Structure formats: C-alpha cells, structure tokens
GROMACS .gro file of C-alpha atoms in nm:
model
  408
    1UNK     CA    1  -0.077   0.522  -8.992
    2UNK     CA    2   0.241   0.691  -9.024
    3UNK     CA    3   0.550   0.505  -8.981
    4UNK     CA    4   0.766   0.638  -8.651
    5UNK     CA    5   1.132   0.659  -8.856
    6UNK     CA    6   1.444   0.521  -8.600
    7UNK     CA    7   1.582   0.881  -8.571
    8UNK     CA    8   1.410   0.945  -8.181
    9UNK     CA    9   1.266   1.256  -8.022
   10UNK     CA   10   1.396   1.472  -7.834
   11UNK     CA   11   1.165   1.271  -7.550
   12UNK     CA   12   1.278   0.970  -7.634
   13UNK     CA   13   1.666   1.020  -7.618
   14UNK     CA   14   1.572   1.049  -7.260
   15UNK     CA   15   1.482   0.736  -7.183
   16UNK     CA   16   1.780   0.595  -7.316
   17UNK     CA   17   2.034   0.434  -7.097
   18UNK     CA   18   2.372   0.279  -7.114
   19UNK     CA   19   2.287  -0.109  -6.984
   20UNK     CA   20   2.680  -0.230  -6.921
   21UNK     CA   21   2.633   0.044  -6.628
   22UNK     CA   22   2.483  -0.072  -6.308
   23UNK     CA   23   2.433   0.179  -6.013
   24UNK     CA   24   2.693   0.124  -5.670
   25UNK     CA   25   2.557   0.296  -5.434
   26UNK     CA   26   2.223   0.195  -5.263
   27UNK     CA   27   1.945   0.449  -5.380
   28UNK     CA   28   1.796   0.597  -5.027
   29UNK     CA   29   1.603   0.890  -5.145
   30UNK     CA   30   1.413   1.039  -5.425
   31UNK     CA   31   1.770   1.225  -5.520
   32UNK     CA   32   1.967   0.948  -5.548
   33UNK     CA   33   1.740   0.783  -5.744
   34UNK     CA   34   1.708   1.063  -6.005
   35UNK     CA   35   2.114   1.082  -5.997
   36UNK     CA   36   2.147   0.713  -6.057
   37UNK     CA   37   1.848   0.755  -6.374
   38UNK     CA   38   2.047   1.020  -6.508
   39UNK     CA   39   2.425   0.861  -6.498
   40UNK     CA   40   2.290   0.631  -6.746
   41UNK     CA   41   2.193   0.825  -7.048
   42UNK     CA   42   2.312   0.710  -7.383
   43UNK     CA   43   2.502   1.018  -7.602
   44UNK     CA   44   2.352   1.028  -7.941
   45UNK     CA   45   2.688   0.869  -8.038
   46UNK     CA   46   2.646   0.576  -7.775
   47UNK     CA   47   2.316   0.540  -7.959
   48UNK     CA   48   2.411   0.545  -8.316
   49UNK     CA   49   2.660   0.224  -8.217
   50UNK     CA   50   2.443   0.019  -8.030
   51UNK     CA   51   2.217   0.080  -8.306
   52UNK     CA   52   2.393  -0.059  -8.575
   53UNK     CA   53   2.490  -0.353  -8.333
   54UNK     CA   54   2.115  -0.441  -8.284
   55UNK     CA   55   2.018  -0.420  -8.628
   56UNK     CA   56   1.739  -0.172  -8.506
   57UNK     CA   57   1.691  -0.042  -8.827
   58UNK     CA   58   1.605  -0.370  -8.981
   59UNK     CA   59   1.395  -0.464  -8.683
   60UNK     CA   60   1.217  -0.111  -8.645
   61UNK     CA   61   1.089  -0.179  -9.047
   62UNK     CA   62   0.949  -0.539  -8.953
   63UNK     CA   63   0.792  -0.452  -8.613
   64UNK     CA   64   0.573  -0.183  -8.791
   65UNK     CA   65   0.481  -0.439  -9.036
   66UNK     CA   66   0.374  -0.627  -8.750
   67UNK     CA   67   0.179  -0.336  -8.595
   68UNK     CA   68   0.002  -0.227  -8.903
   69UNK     CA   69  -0.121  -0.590  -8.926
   70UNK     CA   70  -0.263  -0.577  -8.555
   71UNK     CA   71  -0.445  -0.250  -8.708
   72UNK     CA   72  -0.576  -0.311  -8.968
   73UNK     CA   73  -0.701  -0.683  -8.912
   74UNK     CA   74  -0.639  -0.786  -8.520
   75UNK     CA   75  -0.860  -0.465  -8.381
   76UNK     CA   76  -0.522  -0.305  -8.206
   77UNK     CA   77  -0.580   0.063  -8.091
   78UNK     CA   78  -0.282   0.181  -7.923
   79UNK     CA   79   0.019   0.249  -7.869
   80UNK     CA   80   0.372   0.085  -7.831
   81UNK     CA   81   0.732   0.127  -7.790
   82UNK     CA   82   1.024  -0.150  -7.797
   83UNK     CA   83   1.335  -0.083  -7.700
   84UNK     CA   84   1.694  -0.358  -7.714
   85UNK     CA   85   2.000  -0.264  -7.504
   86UNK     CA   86   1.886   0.082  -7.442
   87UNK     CA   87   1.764   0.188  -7.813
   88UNK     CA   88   1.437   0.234  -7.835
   89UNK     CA   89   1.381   0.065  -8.175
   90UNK     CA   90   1.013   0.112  -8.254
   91UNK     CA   91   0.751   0.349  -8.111
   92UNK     CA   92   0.413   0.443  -8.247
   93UNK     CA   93   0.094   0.519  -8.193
   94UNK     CA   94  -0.293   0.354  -8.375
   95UNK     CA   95  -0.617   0.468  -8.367
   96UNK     CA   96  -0.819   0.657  -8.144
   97UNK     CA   97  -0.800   0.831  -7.764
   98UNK     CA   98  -1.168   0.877  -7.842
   99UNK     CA   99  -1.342   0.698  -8.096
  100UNK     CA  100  -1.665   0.917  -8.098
  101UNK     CA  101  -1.466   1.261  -8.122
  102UNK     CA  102  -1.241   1.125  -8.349
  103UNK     CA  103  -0.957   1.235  -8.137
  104UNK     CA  104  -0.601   1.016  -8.227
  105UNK     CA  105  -0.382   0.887  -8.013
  106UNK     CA  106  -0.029   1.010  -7.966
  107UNK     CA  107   0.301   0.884  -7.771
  108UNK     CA  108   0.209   1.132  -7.481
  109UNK     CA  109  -0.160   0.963  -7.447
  110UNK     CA  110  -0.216   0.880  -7.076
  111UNK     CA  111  -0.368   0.489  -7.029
  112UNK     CA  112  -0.494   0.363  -6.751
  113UNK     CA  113  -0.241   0.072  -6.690
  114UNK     CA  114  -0.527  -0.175  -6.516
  115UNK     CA  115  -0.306  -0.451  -6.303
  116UNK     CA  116   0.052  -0.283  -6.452
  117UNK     CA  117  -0.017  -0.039  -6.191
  118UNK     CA  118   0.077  -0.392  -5.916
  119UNK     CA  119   0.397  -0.377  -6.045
  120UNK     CA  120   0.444  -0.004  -5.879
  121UNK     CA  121   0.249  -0.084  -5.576
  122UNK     CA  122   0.507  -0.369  -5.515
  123UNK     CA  123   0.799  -0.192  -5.535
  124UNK     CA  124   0.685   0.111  -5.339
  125UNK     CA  125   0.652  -0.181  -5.080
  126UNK     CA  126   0.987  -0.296  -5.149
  127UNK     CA  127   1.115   0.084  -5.139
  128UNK     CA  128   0.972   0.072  -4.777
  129UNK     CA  129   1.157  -0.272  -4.642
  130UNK     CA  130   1.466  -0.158  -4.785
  131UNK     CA  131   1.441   0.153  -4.578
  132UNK     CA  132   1.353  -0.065  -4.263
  133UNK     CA  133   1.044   0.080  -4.252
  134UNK     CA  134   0.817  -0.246  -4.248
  135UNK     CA  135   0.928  -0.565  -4.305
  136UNK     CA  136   0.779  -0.839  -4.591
  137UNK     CA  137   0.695  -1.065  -4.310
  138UNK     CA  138   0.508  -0.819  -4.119
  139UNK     CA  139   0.125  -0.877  -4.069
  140UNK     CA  140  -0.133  -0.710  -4.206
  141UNK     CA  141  -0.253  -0.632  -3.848
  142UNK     CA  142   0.042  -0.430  -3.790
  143UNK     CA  143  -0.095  -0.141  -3.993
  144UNK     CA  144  -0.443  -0.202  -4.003
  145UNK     CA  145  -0.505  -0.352  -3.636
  146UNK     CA  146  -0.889  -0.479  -3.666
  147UNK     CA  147  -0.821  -0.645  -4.010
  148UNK     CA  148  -1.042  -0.894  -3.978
  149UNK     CA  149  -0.861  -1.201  -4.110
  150UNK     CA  150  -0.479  -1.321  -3.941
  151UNK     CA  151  -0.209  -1.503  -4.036
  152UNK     CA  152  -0.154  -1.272  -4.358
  153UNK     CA  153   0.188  -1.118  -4.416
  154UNK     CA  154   0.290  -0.826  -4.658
  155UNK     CA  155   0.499  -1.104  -4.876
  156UNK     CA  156   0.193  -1.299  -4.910
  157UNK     CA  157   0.008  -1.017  -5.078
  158UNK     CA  158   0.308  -0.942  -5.283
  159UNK     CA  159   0.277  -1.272  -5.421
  160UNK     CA  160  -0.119  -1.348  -5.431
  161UNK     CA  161  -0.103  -1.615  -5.142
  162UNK     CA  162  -0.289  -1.439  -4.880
  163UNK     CA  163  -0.605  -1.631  -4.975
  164UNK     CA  164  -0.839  -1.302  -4.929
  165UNK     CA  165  -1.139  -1.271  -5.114
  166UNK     CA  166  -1.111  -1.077  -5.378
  167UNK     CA  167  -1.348  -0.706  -5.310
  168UNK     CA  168  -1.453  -0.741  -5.666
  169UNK     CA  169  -1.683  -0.987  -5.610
  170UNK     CA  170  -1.705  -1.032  -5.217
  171UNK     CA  171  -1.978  -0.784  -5.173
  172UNK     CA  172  -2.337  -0.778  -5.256
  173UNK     CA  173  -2.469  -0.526  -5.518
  174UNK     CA  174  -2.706  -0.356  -5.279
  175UNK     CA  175  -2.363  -0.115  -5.190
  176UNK     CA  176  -2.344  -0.038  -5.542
  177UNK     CA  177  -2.720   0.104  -5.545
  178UNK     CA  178  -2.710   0.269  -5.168
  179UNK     CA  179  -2.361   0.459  -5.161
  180UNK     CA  180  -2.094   0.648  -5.320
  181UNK     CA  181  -1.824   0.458  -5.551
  182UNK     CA  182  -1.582   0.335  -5.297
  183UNK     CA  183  -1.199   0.412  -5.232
  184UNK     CA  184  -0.940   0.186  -5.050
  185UNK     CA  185  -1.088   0.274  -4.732
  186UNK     CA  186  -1.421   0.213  -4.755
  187UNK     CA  187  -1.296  -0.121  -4.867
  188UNK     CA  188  -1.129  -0.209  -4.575
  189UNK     CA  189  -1.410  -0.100  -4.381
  190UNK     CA  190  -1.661  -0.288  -4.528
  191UNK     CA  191  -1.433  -0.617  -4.461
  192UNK     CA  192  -1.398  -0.488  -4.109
  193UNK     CA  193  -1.717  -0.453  -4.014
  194UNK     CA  194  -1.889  -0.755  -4.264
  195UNK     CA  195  -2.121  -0.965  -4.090
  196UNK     CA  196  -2.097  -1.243  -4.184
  197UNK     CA  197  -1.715  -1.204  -4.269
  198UNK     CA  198  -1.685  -1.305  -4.675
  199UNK     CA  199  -1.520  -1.661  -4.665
  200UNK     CA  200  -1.130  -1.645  -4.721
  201UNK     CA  201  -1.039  -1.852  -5.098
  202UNK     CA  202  -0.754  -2.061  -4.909
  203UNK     CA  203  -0.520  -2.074  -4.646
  204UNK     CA  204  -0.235  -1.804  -4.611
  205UNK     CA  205   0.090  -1.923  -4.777
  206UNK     CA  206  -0.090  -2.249  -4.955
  207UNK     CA  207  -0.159  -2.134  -5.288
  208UNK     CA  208  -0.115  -1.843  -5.540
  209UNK     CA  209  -0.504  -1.656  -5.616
  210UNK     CA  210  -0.432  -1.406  -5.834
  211UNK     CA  211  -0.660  -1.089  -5.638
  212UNK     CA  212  -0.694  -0.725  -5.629
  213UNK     CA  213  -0.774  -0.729  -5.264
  214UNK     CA  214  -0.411  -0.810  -5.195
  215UNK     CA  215  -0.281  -0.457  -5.379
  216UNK     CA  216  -0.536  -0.251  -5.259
  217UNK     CA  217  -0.431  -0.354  -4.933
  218UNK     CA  218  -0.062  -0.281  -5.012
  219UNK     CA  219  -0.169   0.120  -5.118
  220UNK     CA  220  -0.325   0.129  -4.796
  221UNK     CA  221  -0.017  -0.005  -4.601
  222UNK     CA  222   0.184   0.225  -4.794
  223UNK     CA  223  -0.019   0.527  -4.670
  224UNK     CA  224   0.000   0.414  -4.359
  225UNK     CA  225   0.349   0.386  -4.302
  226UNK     CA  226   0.507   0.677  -4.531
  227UNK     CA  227   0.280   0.930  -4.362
  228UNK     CA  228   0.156   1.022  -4.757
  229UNK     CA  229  -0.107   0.966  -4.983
  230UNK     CA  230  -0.046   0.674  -5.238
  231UNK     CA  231  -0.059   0.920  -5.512
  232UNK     CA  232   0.222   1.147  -5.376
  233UNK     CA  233   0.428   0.869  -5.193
  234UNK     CA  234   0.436   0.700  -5.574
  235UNK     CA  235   0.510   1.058  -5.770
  236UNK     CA  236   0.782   1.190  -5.477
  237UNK     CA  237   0.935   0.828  -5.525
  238UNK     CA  238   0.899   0.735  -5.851
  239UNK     CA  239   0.759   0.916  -6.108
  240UNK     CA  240   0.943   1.278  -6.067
  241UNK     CA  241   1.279   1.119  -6.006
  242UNK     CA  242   1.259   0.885  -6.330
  243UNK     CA  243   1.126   1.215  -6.519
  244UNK     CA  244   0.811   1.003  -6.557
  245UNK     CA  245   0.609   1.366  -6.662
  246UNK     CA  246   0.321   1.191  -6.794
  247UNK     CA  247   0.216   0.904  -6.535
  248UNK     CA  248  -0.025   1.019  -6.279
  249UNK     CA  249  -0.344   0.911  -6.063
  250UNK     CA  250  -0.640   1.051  -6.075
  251UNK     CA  251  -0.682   1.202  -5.739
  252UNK     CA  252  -0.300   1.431  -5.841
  253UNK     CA  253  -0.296   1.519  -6.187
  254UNK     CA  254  -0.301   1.828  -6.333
  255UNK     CA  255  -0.498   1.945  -6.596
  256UNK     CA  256  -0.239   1.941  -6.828
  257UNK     CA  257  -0.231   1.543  -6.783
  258UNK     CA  258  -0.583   1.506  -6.777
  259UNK     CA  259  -0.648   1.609  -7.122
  260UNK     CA  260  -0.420   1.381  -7.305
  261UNK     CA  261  -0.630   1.094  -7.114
  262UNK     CA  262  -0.772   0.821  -7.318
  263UNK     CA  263  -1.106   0.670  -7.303
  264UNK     CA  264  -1.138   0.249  -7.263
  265UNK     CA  265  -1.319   0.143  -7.497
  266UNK     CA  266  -1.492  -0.226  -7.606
  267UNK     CA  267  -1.565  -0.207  -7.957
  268UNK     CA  268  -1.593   0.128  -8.057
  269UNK     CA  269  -1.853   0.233  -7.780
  270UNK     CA  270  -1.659   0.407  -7.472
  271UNK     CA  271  -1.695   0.199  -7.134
  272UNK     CA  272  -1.869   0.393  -6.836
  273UNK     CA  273  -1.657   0.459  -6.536
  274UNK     CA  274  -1.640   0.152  -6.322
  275UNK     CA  275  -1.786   0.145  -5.975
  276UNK     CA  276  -1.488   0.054  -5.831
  277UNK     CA  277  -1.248   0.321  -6.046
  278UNK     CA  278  -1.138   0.483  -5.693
  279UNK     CA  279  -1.007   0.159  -5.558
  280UNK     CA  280  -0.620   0.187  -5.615
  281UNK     CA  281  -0.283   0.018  -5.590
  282UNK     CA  282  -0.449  -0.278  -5.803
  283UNK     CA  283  -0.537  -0.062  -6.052
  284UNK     CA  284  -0.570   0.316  -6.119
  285UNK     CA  285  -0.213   0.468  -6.234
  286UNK     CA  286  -0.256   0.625  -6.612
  287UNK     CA  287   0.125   0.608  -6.811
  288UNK     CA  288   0.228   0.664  -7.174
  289UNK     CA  289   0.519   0.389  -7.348
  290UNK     CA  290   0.770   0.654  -7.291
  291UNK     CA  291   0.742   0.683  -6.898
  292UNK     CA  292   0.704   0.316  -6.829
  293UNK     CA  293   0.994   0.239  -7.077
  294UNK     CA  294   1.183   0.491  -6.795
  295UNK     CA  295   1.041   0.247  -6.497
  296UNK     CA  296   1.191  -0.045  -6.682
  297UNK     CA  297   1.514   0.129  -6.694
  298UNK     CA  298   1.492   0.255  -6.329
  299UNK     CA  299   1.420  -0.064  -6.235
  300UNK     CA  300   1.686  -0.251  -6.449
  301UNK     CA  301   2.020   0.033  -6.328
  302UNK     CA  302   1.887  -0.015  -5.962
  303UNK     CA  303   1.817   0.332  -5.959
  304UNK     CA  304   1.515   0.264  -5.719
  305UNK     CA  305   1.578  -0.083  -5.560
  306UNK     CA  306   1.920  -0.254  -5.475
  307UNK     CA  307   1.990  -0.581  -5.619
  308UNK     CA  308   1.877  -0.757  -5.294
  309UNK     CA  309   1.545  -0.618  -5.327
  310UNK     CA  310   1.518  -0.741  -5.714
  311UNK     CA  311   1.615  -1.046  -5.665
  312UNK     CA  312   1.354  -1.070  -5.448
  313UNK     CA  313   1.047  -0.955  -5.663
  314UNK     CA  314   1.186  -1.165  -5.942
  315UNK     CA  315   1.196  -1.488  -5.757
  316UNK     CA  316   0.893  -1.699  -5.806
  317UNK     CA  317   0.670  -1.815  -5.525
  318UNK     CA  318   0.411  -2.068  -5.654
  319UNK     CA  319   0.524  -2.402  -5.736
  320UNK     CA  320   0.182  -2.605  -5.667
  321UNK     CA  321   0.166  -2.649  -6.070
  322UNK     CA  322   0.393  -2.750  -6.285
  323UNK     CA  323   0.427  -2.425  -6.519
  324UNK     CA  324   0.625  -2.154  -6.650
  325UNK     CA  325   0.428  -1.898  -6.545
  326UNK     CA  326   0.446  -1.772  -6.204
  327UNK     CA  327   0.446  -1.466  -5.976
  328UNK     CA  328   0.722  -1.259  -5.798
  329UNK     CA  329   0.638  -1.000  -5.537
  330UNK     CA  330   0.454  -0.749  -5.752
  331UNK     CA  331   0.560  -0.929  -6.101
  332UNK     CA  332   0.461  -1.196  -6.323
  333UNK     CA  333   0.737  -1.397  -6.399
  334UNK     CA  334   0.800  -1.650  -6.699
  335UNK     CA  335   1.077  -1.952  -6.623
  336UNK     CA  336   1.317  -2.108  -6.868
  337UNK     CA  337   1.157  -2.418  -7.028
  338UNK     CA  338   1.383  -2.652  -6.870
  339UNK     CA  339   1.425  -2.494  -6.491
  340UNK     CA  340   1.095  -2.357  -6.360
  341UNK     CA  341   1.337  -2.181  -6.075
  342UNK     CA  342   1.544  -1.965  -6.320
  343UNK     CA  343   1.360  -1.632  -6.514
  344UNK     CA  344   1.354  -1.554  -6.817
  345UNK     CA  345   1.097  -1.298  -6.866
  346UNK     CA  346   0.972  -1.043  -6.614
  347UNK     CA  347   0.647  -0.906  -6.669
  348UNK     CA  348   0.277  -0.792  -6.617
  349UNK     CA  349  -0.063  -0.727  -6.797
  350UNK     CA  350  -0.342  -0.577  -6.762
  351UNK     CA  351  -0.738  -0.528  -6.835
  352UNK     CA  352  -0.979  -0.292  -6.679
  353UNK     CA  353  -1.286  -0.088  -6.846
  354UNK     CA  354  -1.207  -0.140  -7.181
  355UNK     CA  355  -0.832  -0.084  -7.126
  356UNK     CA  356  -0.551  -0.420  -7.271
  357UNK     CA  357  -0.212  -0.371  -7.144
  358UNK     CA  358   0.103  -0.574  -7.136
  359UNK     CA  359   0.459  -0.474  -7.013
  360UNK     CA  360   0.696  -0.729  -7.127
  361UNK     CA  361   1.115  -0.767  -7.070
  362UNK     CA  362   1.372  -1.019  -7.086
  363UNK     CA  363   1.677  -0.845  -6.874
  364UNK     CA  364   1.951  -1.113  -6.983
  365UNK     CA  365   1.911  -1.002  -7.325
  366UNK     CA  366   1.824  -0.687  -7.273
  367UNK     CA  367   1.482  -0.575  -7.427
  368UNK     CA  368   1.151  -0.468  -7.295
  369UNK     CA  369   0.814  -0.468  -7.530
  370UNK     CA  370   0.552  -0.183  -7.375
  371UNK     CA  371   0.209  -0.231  -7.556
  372UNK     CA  372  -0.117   0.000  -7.423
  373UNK     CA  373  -0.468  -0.039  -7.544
  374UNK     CA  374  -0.743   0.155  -7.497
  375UNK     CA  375  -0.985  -0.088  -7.686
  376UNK     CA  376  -1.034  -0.436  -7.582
  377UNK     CA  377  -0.843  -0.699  -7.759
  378UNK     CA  378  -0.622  -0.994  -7.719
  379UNK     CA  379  -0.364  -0.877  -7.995
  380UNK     CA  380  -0.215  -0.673  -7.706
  381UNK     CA  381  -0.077  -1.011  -7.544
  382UNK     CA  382   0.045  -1.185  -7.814
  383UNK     CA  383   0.459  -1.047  -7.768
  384UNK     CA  384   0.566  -1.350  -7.916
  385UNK     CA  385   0.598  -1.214  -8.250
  386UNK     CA  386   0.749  -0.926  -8.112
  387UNK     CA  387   1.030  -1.113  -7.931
  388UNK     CA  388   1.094  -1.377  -8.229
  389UNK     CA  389   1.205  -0.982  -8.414
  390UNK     CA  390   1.404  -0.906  -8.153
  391UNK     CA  391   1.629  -1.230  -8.120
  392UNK     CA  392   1.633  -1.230  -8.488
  393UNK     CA  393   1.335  -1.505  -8.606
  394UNK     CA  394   1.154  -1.442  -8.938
  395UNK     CA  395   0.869  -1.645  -8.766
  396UNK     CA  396   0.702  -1.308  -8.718
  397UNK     CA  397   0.693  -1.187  -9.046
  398UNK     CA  398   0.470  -1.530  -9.095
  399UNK     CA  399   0.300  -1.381  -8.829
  400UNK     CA  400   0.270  -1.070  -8.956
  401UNK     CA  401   0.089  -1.200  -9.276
  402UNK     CA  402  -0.201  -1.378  -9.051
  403UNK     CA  403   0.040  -1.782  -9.021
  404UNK     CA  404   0.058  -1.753  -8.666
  405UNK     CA  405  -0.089  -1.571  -8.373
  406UNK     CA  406   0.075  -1.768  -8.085
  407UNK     CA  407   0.115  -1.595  -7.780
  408UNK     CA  408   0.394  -1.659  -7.530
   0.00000   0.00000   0.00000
C-alpha cells in the first residue's frame, strides 16, 4: 500500500480545527452550527506549528508501520485517519471496496458505520431537548401513544436501561419468510400489536442491556417530533452544516454517494443484505474517516450541542459492575483507572454484515482514532497501540512487530 505522506489534501485541511477555541454562543440552527464549524479552521501556518509540536511526522511514520502490519498479517481492510490537536496525522486507506471486482478502497469510500450510527441518533435527540422540543425524561408514550410497554423514558434508551427486548431476536422467523424486510415502523408495529407481548429483559432504570430496540426507537421519536424523515432531520442538522459531503442513508443519497459504497465482507466472500438493513437509528448511516473526523470536531467546538448537553452524553449511567467501561446517552464511555465517575475516553464501535468499526477520542488530550472496516476482524478494536503512538510509548512498535495485541 502506498504510504499517505503528512502534507494533507485539499479535503483534509478542512477538517482541521483550532482546539484552544471553544464556540460562545449556543448553536440553535443548522446556520449557526456551520458558522461555529467554520470559525475553527486551522491556516496552513496554524498547522505547520502544531505539527512540529505533536511530533506528527514521527508519529505519522510509526502509525503506518502499525497499519501495514494489520494488513498484511491481522486481516485489516480499511481505512483510517488519526488526528492530535487538530492535525490529522495519519490517513490511509487498505484493501478492497469489493473484493470480487477488485475495486480498492479510497479515503472517500462510504462504510456503513453499524452501531457508530447511535452516536448520531443520540445527539439528534439531544439537539431536540436543547431546543425544548421533548424532554430526556419524557415517555416513550408521549410520541408513540399505544407503545406497548410503560415506565420507559427517552434517557433510558439513551443509555440502554429501558430493559426492551431487543427486535433482533424478539420475533419469530416466520416474518422473515411471509413479508417484506422491515423499517422502523413495521417494528413498532409488530411490538404493538404482538400477542403475546415479547417479555421485557429487566426493569426500566435497573440495569444497562446494551439493544438496538432502544435507537430504533429514538429515529422514530425523532421523526415524530421534528416533522422530518430521520434521513433529512440528520443531513439538515448535521451532515450539510459540518460539510459532512460523503455521509448519507440509504433512503437520501445520491448516486454520486452510492457508487463509492463499500461492500461488508467476512472473509473475502461479500455478506448478503441483512433482513433487517432498513431498520435505522441503530444502525444504517454510511461515512468515510474524513466526515466523521468533522463530527468529532463538531462535537468537540460545541458547534452542535452546548456544553450542558455534553456533559450530559458523556456522563456514565451504569454503575451495577465494577468497570471502566460504561455508557453515556448515545456514547460508550471509558473511566480513569482510579475514578470510575471521571472519563477518559469517549467512544463507540461497531459490527453489522461484515462491516468492523471503531470511533475512538480522548478530548483532554486531544486526539481521536477513526478506524472503518469493511471485512470482519478484531484488529479494528485494538486502538491501544494506536494511543500508546500518540502519548509517545514505543510499546506499539512491539506491537507492530506481532509482541502485543492488547486492546484497550
């Protein structure tokens, strides 16, 4: 593979942003939230400074080290991008959209982001609340009035505590065989009008179930209450203000988009299309590194939410086990080792019809790690190489050379 050099593309000078900023005034609209985006753009100047600072050079040399290794030996087909204090250091692209054409991948390759796509449903949630639209303790019942089970609030399917069933699996297979794929609605329907009702996992509030029914939900609510499809609410919102020209859905993309799509793949054989591909807001949003490198900079400038609304989906909820790892209201969060109450890294993965992903940051210190596969494999989590390059270990060059495959 050819070795992406530090100088950046025109595209990628973009996504830069200057992170001693922060945005004042609370974003209200789509236009405010493309004004805040573009206050923070780093002059090729800017860049060249922070650059030296960082040591990107240096680092950009032993992360593709660390990539070609994932190639050539871990099964890694994909591409990534990892940026530090605005720079983006390293950005590449392995292997193949589609393995039987022999088509390769490029930076503009559209992936379906599986469960990454929660972290957007959450935060067009959030985007509602702060516009007093709905409120996170508002129930379910509110919006969809014949919802069959109560006591369920919008933060408790932010944070997987509503104890729902999960759709996946709540339904027998005879729907598969006698009816068309299903969307969001025919989801809720079938819970609706289920007799006898699928049992609920747990109480609401008890206990964190990680579950797609709790997102899918969330699209739905978002329909309901911003008058648009999830689709358009998320590109009118989102995607067009943080010049995010290459993340779509399905049911709105152009063309254009549709032919830099990627294929999921396990092994080298390319997966069939799920029956439950339709179903969105847990799934179902297609990005490239460069766009959701833009989110995480949105998100970070408070270009989309205020701080009030951060704090909130990067506080965690679930404290039944002792462990670092919990969940925020739309994000996976990872504590300090000593003070499960205090974050350290914000993040999400994701795995759907043949399709890894991880999104990975650390906002104190200022990096995020973006890694999309369109072949199944586990090398796609393992960021903790990636993170000991970025605070300056040489445990990932052992790594690199097949010591150590820890994951975080």
């Amino acid at each position: 593979m050819k070795y992406i050099s530090p100088i950046l593309s025109p595209a990628a000078l973009i996504l830069l942003t200057l992170l001693s900023f922060s945005c004042k005034q609370k974003p209200k609209n789509a236009e405010e939230t493309e004004k805040c985006f573009d206050k923070h753009l780093l002059t090729p100047a800017q860049q060249a400074v922070i650059r030296k600072q960082i040591h990107a050079d240096e680092k950009a040399k032993r992360l593709d080290s660390l990539f070609q290794k994932k190639f050539k030996s871990q099964g890694f087909n994909g591409t990534v991008l990892v940026a530090q204090k605005g720079v983006i250091i390293y950005e590449n692209a392995f292997g193949y959209s589609d393995f039987r054409k022999k088509t390769p991948l490029n930076l503009n390759s559209g992936f379906q982001l599986a469960s990454i796509s929660k972290t957007f449903t959450g935060v067009g949630i959030l985007i509602l609340a702060q516009e007093g639209k709905l409120s996170i303790d508002d129930s379910i019942q509110k919006f969809i009035p014949n919802f069959p089970y109560h006591g369920i609030h919008i933060e408790d399917l932010l944070s997987h505590r509503s104890g729902l069933p999960n759709y996946l699996y709540a339904f027998e297979d005879k729907r598969k065989l006698n009816g068309p794929p299903p969307n969001n609605d025919t989801i809720i329907d079938w819970f609706c009008k289920a007799d006898p009702l699928p049992p609920a996992y747990n109480k609401p509030g008890c206990f964190f179930s990680y579950n797609n029914s709790n997102f899918m939900l969330l699209a739905a609510i978002i329909e309901r209450v911003s008058g648009m499809k999830y689709a358009e609410f998320l590109q009118k919102r989102i995607f067009t203000p943080l010049d995010m020209f290459h993340t779509y859905i399905d049911t709105l993309a152009p063309d254009s988009l549709l032919k830099l799509k990627t294929s999921g793949h396990n092994g080298n054989h390319e997966r069939e299309r799920d029956f439950y591909d339709g179903v969105y807001g847990d799934k179902g949003i297609y990005s490239t590194v460069e766009d959701l490198s833009r989110w995480y900079f949105g998100l970070y400038h408070e270009c989309i939410l205020n701080r009030h609304w951060l704090d909130l989906a990067f506080t965690p909820r679930s404290f039944e086990k002792r462990s670092r790892h919990n969940y925020g209201l739309g994000f996976r969060i990872m504590t300090q080792p000593t003070d499960m109450k205090k974050v350290e890294f914000i993040y999400h993965g994701g795995w759907w019809a043949g399709y890894s992903t991880m999104f990975w940051s650390n906002p104190d210190k200022e990096y995020v790690i973006i890694v999309l596969g369109n072949k199944k494999s586990t090398s796609v989590y393992q960021v903790q190489p990636i993170v000991q390059i970025l605070e300056g270990s040489k445990q990932a060059d052992k790594d690199a050379n097949g010591e150590s495959s820890d994951t975080l």
